[in-house]
């Protein structure tokens, strides 16, 4: 029988800004605890249950009441989707798969005692811990950004949710003839094609609602980092005179008083709506547990099991990891990590050898208009000699041109991956 601790402290909860539920029952231990119910963590939680024949107990810790998808969130900015269209409940993980859901934030991990402490004060013990907290933004890398972001003036909207809706409102409020400027950080960052898709979606909205307006892309990289020729063709053919792309623009400073962005080497840019995406690193909880061993930003793992190279019995997934060569930080990839890791954790807990040849697949779709889509895909496979995932020669590829059929595939991809992750 599991010992359960009952925490009741409505005052403390509201101070922490955590949900409306004043009473939470939290198990004091589980064989597997998962931190983060995004693309990686929710998939891992479900698949540990399924692959163990529903024998291994799983607790999933996630502060959000529902799952809000970053994929398709650029369509909310473009106006063809609402935030509700990309929001799904977590309830299926509990009702269909028996995952214990704890709506809270993990604040610390004691790797010696094998316990996780939550914001509301409870502690949960584990045999294996799976950590998939996504990314956190390095707002401090751009002078003045943290304050401008906290005031709601300059947003990144790189975690889908309230900020996506707030950025859409800024675009709606912008007068026709205004400039929307999008600042992109140096790679690696979450979703390589995501910023370029965003530029297309904002341009698609402006074409209909504010045709005298401008979309200015200010990219810290030397060139478009994903599907370059396809995005450039969309900007030239569909949004001629509206979208301008400027590479090698590394943002270092914002002046909130004048909504001006300053760069390492280039002239300042003043915009009506400034959307600054700063550099990223692994989610805070992974960094403060000492797992961000690559440049203090990303977590190195053993690709056979996803176990952290720094901390035993803790497995890291999704955007937080130090990627293998050519591996994108994507929801599709995080879902694949989730399954590989779940299978390895079930094997380790049942005395079996984890699969020695994991293979992933990945497809990232990008909407260049409301309907037309381009994709990039690849198949990474474990290389025992190099101990990393390498793209299988001849696998994957990119679209030859944007088209409406791939628009339908992209929507089907989203429905499938949400079902695979959550239902
Ligand atoms: C605009 C945009 C478009 C994108 N489009 C695509 C696309 O088309 N296709 C694609 O494959 N990918 C896309 N992505 C990338 C994709 O969203 C990420 O790669 C994916 O979400 C990574 O999964 P994850 O599990 O690592 O992180 P997330 O999905 O972000 O999940 C992390 C979860 O952990 C929780 N968490 C964090 N810290 C804690 C803590 N301490 N305690 C408890 N919970 C915690 C968070 O609340 C969150 O729910 C896009 C991203 C963006 C921003």
Short mmCIF file of N, CA and C in Angstrom, two decimals, residues 201 227 230-231 233-234 238 365-376 398-411:
data_model
loop_
_atom_site.label_atom_id
_atom_site.label_comp_id
_atom_site.label_asym_id
_atom_site.label_seq_id
_atom_site.Cartn_x
_atom_site.Cartn_y
_atom_site.Cartn_z
N UNK A 201 3.42 33.15 -40.93
CA UNK A 201 2.06 33.27 -40.38
C UNK A 201 1.69 34.72 -40.10
N UNK A 227 15.03 24.36 -43.89
CA UNK A 227 14.17 24.52 -45.08
C UNK A 227 14.37 25.88 -45.74
N UNK A 230 12.93 26.86 -49.27
CA UNK A 230 11.46 26.84 -49.28
C UNK A 230 10.90 28.08 -48.58
N UNK A 231 11.48 28.46 -47.45
CA UNK A 231 11.00 29.67 -46.76
C UNK A 231 11.31 30.92 -47.61
N UNK A 233 11.58 31.17 -50.76
CA UNK A 233 10.66 31.22 -51.91
C UNK A 233 9.29 31.75 -51.45
N UNK A 234 8.84 31.29 -50.28
CA UNK A 234 7.53 31.77 -49.77
C UNK A 234 7.59 33.28 -49.54
N UNK A 238 5.08 34.89 -52.08
CA UNK A 238 3.77 35.14 -51.45
C UNK A 238 3.74 36.46 -50.70
N UNK A 365 6.66 19.81 -39.92
CA UNK A 365 5.88 20.52 -40.93
C UNK A 365 5.88 22.01 -40.59
N UNK A 366 5.90 22.85 -41.61
CA UNK A 366 5.78 24.30 -41.39
C UNK A 366 4.74 24.87 -42.33
N UNK A 367 3.84 25.68 -41.77
CA UNK A 367 2.80 26.34 -42.58
C UNK A 367 3.37 27.65 -43.15
N UNK A 368 3.46 27.73 -44.48
CA UNK A 368 3.93 28.98 -45.08
C UNK A 368 2.76 29.91 -45.38
N UNK A 369 1.52 29.38 -45.31
CA UNK A 369 0.31 30.20 -45.42
C UNK A 369 -0.71 29.50 -44.51
N UNK A 370 -2.00 29.84 -44.66
CA UNK A 370 -2.99 29.13 -43.82
C UNK A 370 -3.10 27.66 -44.20
N UNK A 371 -2.89 27.36 -45.51
CA UNK A 371 -3.10 25.97 -45.97
C UNK A 371 -1.83 25.27 -46.43
N UNK A 372 -0.89 26.00 -46.99
CA UNK A 372 0.24 25.35 -47.67
C UNK A 372 1.40 25.10 -46.72
N UNK A 373 1.96 23.91 -46.88
CA UNK A 373 2.93 23.42 -45.88
C UNK A 373 4.16 22.84 -46.57
N UNK A 374 5.32 22.94 -45.87
CA UNK A 374 6.54 22.25 -46.30
C UNK A 374 7.02 21.37 -45.14
N UNK A 375 7.75 20.31 -45.46
CA UNK A 375 8.23 19.44 -44.40
C UNK A 375 9.73 19.15 -44.55
N UNK A 376 10.34 18.74 -43.45
CA UNK A 376 11.68 18.16 -43.46
C UNK A 376 11.62 16.91 -42.59
N UNK A 398 13.28 16.84 -47.90
CA UNK A 398 12.42 18.02 -47.75
C UNK A 398 11.42 18.06 -48.91
N UNK A 399 10.35 18.84 -48.72
CA UNK A 399 9.35 19.01 -49.77
C UNK A 399 10.00 19.64 -51.00
N UNK A 400 9.45 19.33 -52.17
CA UNK A 400 9.95 20.03 -53.36
C UNK A 400 9.32 21.41 -53.46
N UNK A 401 8.09 21.56 -52.98
CA UNK A 401 7.42 22.87 -52.99
C UNK A 401 6.32 22.85 -51.95
N UNK A 402 5.96 24.04 -51.46
CA UNK A 402 4.85 24.12 -50.51
C UNK A 402 3.56 23.68 -51.20
N UNK A 403 2.74 22.95 -50.48
CA UNK A 403 1.48 22.49 -51.10
C UNK A 403 0.41 22.20 -50.05
N UNK A 404 -0.82 22.15 -50.55
CA UNK A 404 -1.99 22.04 -49.69
C UNK A 404 -2.15 20.61 -49.13
N UNK A 405 -1.71 19.60 -49.93
CA UNK A 405 -1.81 18.22 -49.45
C UNK A 405 -0.99 18.04 -48.16
N UNK A 406 0.20 18.64 -48.15
CA UNK A 406 1.01 18.54 -46.93
C UNK A 406 0.38 19.32 -45.78
N UNK A 407 -0.46 20.30 -46.10
CA UNK A 407 -1.23 20.98 -45.06
C UNK A 407 -2.15 20.00 -44.34
N UNK A 408 -2.76 19.11 -45.16
CA UNK A 408 -3.65 18.11 -44.54
C UNK A 408 -2.82 17.07 -43.76
N UNK A 409 -1.65 16.71 -44.31
CA UNK A 409 -0.78 15.78 -43.57
C UNK A 409 -0.36 16.40 -42.22
N UNK A 410 -0.08 17.71 -42.25
CA UNK A 410 0.40 18.38 -41.03
C UNK A 410 -0.67 18.35 -39.94
N UNK A 411 -1.93 18.57 -40.34
CA UNK A 411 -3.01 18.52 -39.35
C UNK A 411 -3.20 17.09 -38.83
#
